[in-house]
mmCIF file of C-alpha atoms in Angstrom:
data_model
loop_
_atom_site.group_PDB
_atom_site.id
_atom_site.type_symbol
_atom_site.label_atom_id
_atom_site.label_comp_id
_atom_site.label_asym_id
_atom_site.label_seq_id
_atom_site.Cartn_x
_atom_site.Cartn_y
_atom_site.Cartn_z
ATOM 1 C CA ASN A 1 -8.580 -20.869 -17.291
ATOM 2 C CA PHE A 2 -8.344 -18.507 -20.235
ATOM 3 C CA GLN A 3 -6.140 -20.846 -22.317
ATOM 4 C CA SER A 4 -8.651 -23.712 -21.974
ATOM 5 C CA LEU A 5 -11.475 -21.351 -22.928
ATOM 6 C CA ARG A 6 -9.582 -20.218 -26.038
ATOM 7 C CA GLU A 7 -9.001 -23.831 -27.096
ATOM 8 C CA ALA A 8 -12.657 -24.774 -26.504
ATOM 9 C CA VAL A 9 -14.053 -21.736 -28.348
ATOM 10 C CA PRO A 10 -12.033 -21.070 -31.539
ATOM 11 C CA ALA A 11 -13.629 -17.625 -31.931
ATOM 12 C CA LEU A 12 -11.667 -16.510 -28.869
ATOM 13 C CA SER A 13 -8.275 -16.369 -30.611
ATOM 14 C CA THR A 14 -6.052 -13.511 -29.451
ATOM 15 C CA SER A 15 -6.747 -11.622 -32.667
ATOM 16 C CA SER A 16 -10.523 -11.782 -32.472
ATOM 17 C CA ARG A 17 -12.529 -8.699 -31.569
ATOM 18 C CA LEU A 18 -14.853 -10.842 -29.436
ATOM 19 C CA SER A 19 -11.924 -12.005 -27.364
ATOM 20 C CA GLU A 20 -10.595 -8.461 -26.955
ATOM 21 C CA ALA A 21 -14.051 -7.157 -25.985
ATOM 22 C CA LEU A 22 -14.478 -9.945 -23.421
ATOM 23 C CA TYR A 23 -11.031 -9.274 -21.979
ATOM 24 C CA ASP A 24 -11.736 -5.528 -21.794
ATOM 25 C CA LEU A 25 -15.031 -6.261 -20.024
ATOM 26 C CA ILE A 26 -13.288 -8.409 -17.414
ATOM 27 C CA LEU A 27 -10.411 -5.976 -16.924
ATOM 28 C CA ASN A 28 -12.252 -2.634 -16.912
ATOM 29 C CA ASP A 29 -15.977 -3.163 -16.389
ATOM 30 C CA PHE A 30 -16.133 -6.083 -13.966
ATOM 31 C CA PRO A 31 -18.071 -4.785 -10.943
ATOM 32 C CA TYR A 32 -15.739 -6.302 -8.330
ATOM 33 C CA LYS A 33 -12.065 -5.381 -8.348
ATOM 34 C CA SER A 34 -9.717 -7.895 -6.804
ATOM 35 C CA ARG A 35 -6.027 -8.712 -6.590
ATOM 36 C CA ASN A 36 -6.588 -11.261 -9.346
ATOM 37 C CA ILE A 37 -7.832 -8.614 -11.759
ATOM 38 C CA TYR A 38 -4.880 -6.361 -10.916
ATOM 39 C CA ALA A 39 -2.567 -9.267 -11.788
ATOM 40 C CA LEU A 40 -3.896 -9.398 -15.350
ATOM 41 C CA PRO A 41 -1.851 -7.729 -18.090
ATOM 42 C CA THR A 42 -3.082 -4.375 -19.347
ATOM 43 C CA ASN A 43 -3.902 -5.743 -22.803
ATOM 44 C CA MET A 44 -4.581 -9.126 -24.329
ATOM 45 C CA SER A 45 -1.590 -9.131 -26.647
ATOM 46 C CA GLN A 46 0.643 -9.912 -23.647
ATOM 47 C CA ILE A 47 -1.190 -13.103 -22.643
ATOM 48 C CA ASP A 48 0.657 -15.554 -24.908
ATOM 49 C CA HIS A 49 4.023 -14.253 -23.710
ATOM 50 C CA ILE A 50 2.933 -14.447 -20.071
ATOM 51 C CA LEU A 51 1.646 -18.008 -20.498
ATOM 52 C CA ALA A 52 4.894 -19.018 -22.226
ATOM 53 C CA THR A 53 7.069 -17.550 -19.441
ATOM 54 C CA GLY A 54 5.222 -19.173 -16.548
ATOM 55 C CA GLY A 55 2.563 -16.685 -15.486
ATOM 56 C CA THR A 56 2.181 -13.103 -14.289
ATOM 57 C CA ARG A 57 4.668 -13.532 -11.451
ATOM 58 C CA ASN A 58 7.449 -14.145 -13.947
ATOM 59 C CA ALA A 59 6.170 -11.505 -16.369
ATOM 60 C CA THR A 60 6.566 -8.722 -13.803
ATOM 61 C CA TYR A 61 9.553 -10.137 -11.916
ATOM 62 C CA ASN A 62 12.079 -7.658 -13.345
ATOM 63 C CA GLU A 63 9.834 -4.762 -12.323
ATOM 64 C CA SER A 64 10.422 -5.708 -8.675
ATOM 65 C CA ILE A 65 14.207 -5.394 -8.962
ATOM 66 C CA ARG A 66 15.420 -1.815 -8.491
ATOM 67 C CA GLU A 67 18.802 -0.116 -8.460
ATOM 68 C CA LEU A 68 19.973 1.353 -5.157
ATOM 69 C CA ASP A 69 19.680 4.922 -6.551
ATOM 70 C CA TRP A 70 16.015 4.301 -7.424
ATOM 71 C CA LEU A 71 15.327 2.862 -3.950
ATOM 72 C CA GLU A 72 16.976 5.836 -2.240
ATOM 73 C CA GLU A 73 14.782 8.243 -4.228
ATOM 74 C CA HIS A 74 11.464 6.360 -4.257
ATOM 75 C CA GLY A 75 11.658 3.688 -1.533
ATOM 76 C CA GLN A 76 9.932 3.757 1.837
ATOM 77 C CA CYS A 77 11.485 2.125 4.903
ATOM 78 C CA MET A 78 9.238 -0.480 6.443
ATOM 79 C CA ASP A 79 11.440 -0.979 9.508
ATOM 80 C CA ASN A 80 11.651 2.527 10.993
ATOM 81 C CA ILE A 81 9.637 1.354 14.005
ATOM 82 C CA LYS A 82 9.554 -1.645 16.312
ATOM 83 C CA ASP A 83 7.098 -2.702 18.979
ATOM 84 C CA GLY A 84 7.895 -2.579 22.665
ATOM 85 C CA ILE A 85 6.652 -1.920 26.173
ATOM 86 C CA SER A 86 6.442 1.727 27.207
ATOM 87 C CA THR A 87 8.421 3.002 30.175
ATOM 88 C CA LEU A 88 5.444 5.239 31.050
ATOM 89 C CA PRO A 89 3.224 3.779 33.771
ATOM 90 C CA HIS A 90 0.084 2.059 32.423
ATOM 91 C CA ALA A 91 0.882 3.028 28.813
ATOM 92 C CA GLY A 92 1.209 -0.565 27.614
ATOM 93 C CA ARG A 93 2.639 -1.410 24.212
ATOM 94 C CA GLY A 94 3.689 1.067 21.594
ATOM 95 C CA ALA A 95 5.795 1.714 18.506
ATOM 96 C CA PHE A 96 9.356 2.910 19.021
ATOM 97 C CA ALA A 97 11.872 4.264 16.517
ATOM 98 C CA ASN A 98 14.532 1.848 15.285
ATOM 99 C CA ARG A 99 16.668 4.787 14.166
ATOM 100 C CA PHE A 100 16.593 8.568 14.151
ATOM 101 C CA ILE A 101 13.601 9.871 12.158
ATOM 102 C CA PRO A 102 14.021 13.559 11.259
ATOM 103 C CA LYS A 103 11.170 16.044 11.654
ATOM 104 C CA GLY A 104 8.865 15.568 8.656
ATOM 105 C CA GLY A 105 10.412 12.141 7.957
ATOM 106 C CA LEU A 106 8.412 9.000 7.264
ATOM 107 C CA VAL A 107 7.602 6.996 10.378
ATOM 108 C CA ALA A 108 5.787 4.274 8.402
ATOM 109 C CA PRO A 109 3.746 3.995 5.200
ATOM 110 C CA LEU A 110 0.091 3.655 6.097
ATOM 111 C CA PRO A 111 -2.342 2.292 3.503
ATOM 112 C CA LEU A 112 -6.043 2.934 4.092
ATOM 113 C CA ILE A 113 -9.102 0.727 3.868
ATOM 114 C CA HIS A 114 -12.235 2.710 3.172
ATOM 115 C CA ILE A 115 -15.482 1.765 4.847
ATOM 116 C CA GLY A 116 -18.400 3.296 3.011
ATOM 117 C CA ASP A 117 -20.851 3.145 5.892
ATOM 118 C CA ARG A 118 -19.652 3.465 9.480
ATOM 119 C CA ASN A 119 -22.894 1.833 10.653
ATOM 120 C CA ILE A 120 -21.535 -1.597 9.732
ATOM 121 C CA LEU A 121 -19.330 -1.256 12.827
ATOM 122 C CA THR A 122 -22.375 -1.056 15.129
ATOM 123 C CA MET A 123 -22.944 -4.120 17.287
ATOM 124 C CA TYR A 124 -26.472 -5.176 18.267
ATOM 125 C CA GLU A 125 -28.087 -7.415 20.823
ATOM 126 C CA ALA A 126 -29.020 -10.788 19.413
ATOM 127 C CA ALA A 127 -32.698 -11.327 18.757
ATOM 128 C CA ALA A 128 -34.571 -14.567 18.803
ATOM 129 C CA GLU A 129 -34.220 -17.003 15.949
ATOM 130 C CA ASN A 130 -35.914 -16.033 12.708
ATOM 131 C CA ASP A 131 -38.239 -18.332 10.764
ATOM 132 C CA LYS A 132 -35.196 -20.121 9.260
ATOM 133 C CA GLY A 133 -33.776 -20.968 12.682
ATOM 134 C CA LYS A 134 -30.961 -18.417 12.594
ATOM 135 C CA ILE A 135 -30.199 -15.910 15.330
ATOM 136 C CA VAL A 136 -30.452 -12.382 13.940
ATOM 137 C CA ARG A 137 -29.417 -9.016 15.293
ATOM 138 C CA ASN A 138 -32.004 -6.786 16.882
ATOM 139 C CA VAL A 139 -31.443 -3.488 15.061
ATOM 140 C CA SER A 140 -33.546 -1.647 17.652
ATOM 141 C CA LEU A 141 -30.978 -2.533 20.360
ATOM 142 C CA PRO A 142 -27.506 -1.294 19.382
ATOM 143 C CA TYR A 143 -25.155 -1.711 22.332
ATOM 144 C CA HIS A 144 -21.617 -0.921 21.171
ATOM 145 C CA LYS A 145 -19.260 -0.175 18.289
ATOM 146 C CA GLN A 146 -16.532 -2.424 16.929
ATOM 147 C CA LEU A 147 -13.088 -1.626 18.339
ATOM 148 C CA LEU A 148 -11.828 -0.879 14.804
ATOM 149 C CA LEU A 149 -13.764 2.415 14.937
ATOM 150 C CA ASN A 150 -11.188 3.757 17.432
ATOM 151 C CA TYR A 151 -8.497 3.535 14.751
ATOM 152 C CA CYS A 152 -10.401 5.036 11.808
ATOM 153 C CA PHE A 153 -10.746 8.603 10.565
ATOM 154 C CA GLY A 154 -14.092 10.080 9.682
ATOM 155 C CA HIS A 155 -16.274 13.173 9.852
ATOM 156 C CA ALA A 156 -19.682 13.674 11.441
ATOM 157 C CA ASP A 157 -21.195 14.834 8.128
ATOM 158 C CA THR A 158 -20.418 11.605 6.254
ATOM 159 C CA SER A 159 -20.649 7.872 6.884
ATOM 160 C CA LEU A 160 -17.279 7.242 5.158
ATOM 161 C CA LEU A 161 -14.396 6.004 7.320
ATOM 162 C CA LEU A 162 -10.727 5.710 6.396
ATOM 163 C CA CYS A 163 -9.059 2.972 8.405
ATOM 164 C CA PRO A 164 -5.275 2.716 8.354
ATOM 165 C CA TYR A 165 -3.485 -0.595 8.332
ATOM 166 C CA GLY A 166 0.184 -1.359 8.095
ATOM 167 C CA LEU A 167 3.160 -2.948 9.778
ATOM 168 C CA LEU A 168 3.088 -1.942 13.477
ATOM 169 C CA THR A 169 1.238 1.303 12.745
ATOM 170 C CA ALA A 170 -1.617 0.434 15.116
ATOM 171 C CA LEU A 171 0.931 0.726 17.942
ATOM 172 C CA ILE A 172 1.801 4.366 17.221
ATOM 173 C CA ASN A 173 0.790 6.512 20.194
ATOM 174 C CA HIS A 174 1.757 10.034 21.180
ATOM 175 C CA SER A 175 1.030 12.643 23.763
ATOM 176 C CA HIS A 176 -1.965 14.798 22.899
ATOM 177 C CA GLN A 177 -0.110 17.662 24.634
ATOM 178 C CA GLN A 178 3.169 17.231 22.725
ATOM 179 C CA PRO A 179 2.482 15.263 19.533
ATOM 180 C CA ASN A 180 5.585 14.129 17.670
ATOM 181 C CA ALA A 181 3.984 12.527 14.613
ATOM 182 C CA LYS A 182 1.255 13.378 12.133
ATOM 183 C CA ILE A 183 -0.601 11.655 9.350
ATOM 184 C CA THR A 184 -0.308 13.218 5.905
ATOM 185 C CA TRP A 185 -1.462 12.245 2.420
ATOM 186 C CA SER A 186 1.328 10.717 0.378
ATOM 187 C CA ALA A 187 2.516 12.487 -2.742
ATOM 188 C CA SER A 188 3.732 9.155 -4.130
ATOM 189 C CA PRO A 189 1.564 7.666 -6.900
ATOM 190 C CA MET A 190 0.119 4.217 -6.283
ATOM 191 C CA ARG A 191 -0.589 1.642 -8.950
ATOM 192 C CA HIS A 192 -3.876 0.504 -7.456
ATOM 193 C CA PRO A 193 -5.807 0.669 -4.173
#
């Protein structure tokens, strides 16, 4: 961990420029973003305090506690819908409102996963084993697409897909003749993807 590294390499004290440059590299220029990187403090001067208080969970604990007024203005209900069996013949499962949702109201927040190349959802016939003894796909024989493709948004002129995920949101169905819900971009700022 970072504390052990600082003890092993005295040049990495919190006041050293080398330490700050290394921390900035990890935080801002590391090629792979992850939840771990998002858990790091925004600058190195906060590390000693965070270590002394028991870690990043404790350092940001008070930020997760909000007054009721703040929640009413900025919060998003996660329990507006529940799953159930449709009364329509052969409709199967679906999402149903737990309470009245006014026109234009939030049915459910819906984060998106982006898939840069829709072709990764193509399924292929298996080919014979390669020279290392592994079965490989035969790219000349595509036979289907992954089911996830049915739930993603895309355009014919790009390979990018936006795939929603969220609590019960995959169960939202509506009539194509009388739709009663729509997907819109949120105006709420997000801290990170």
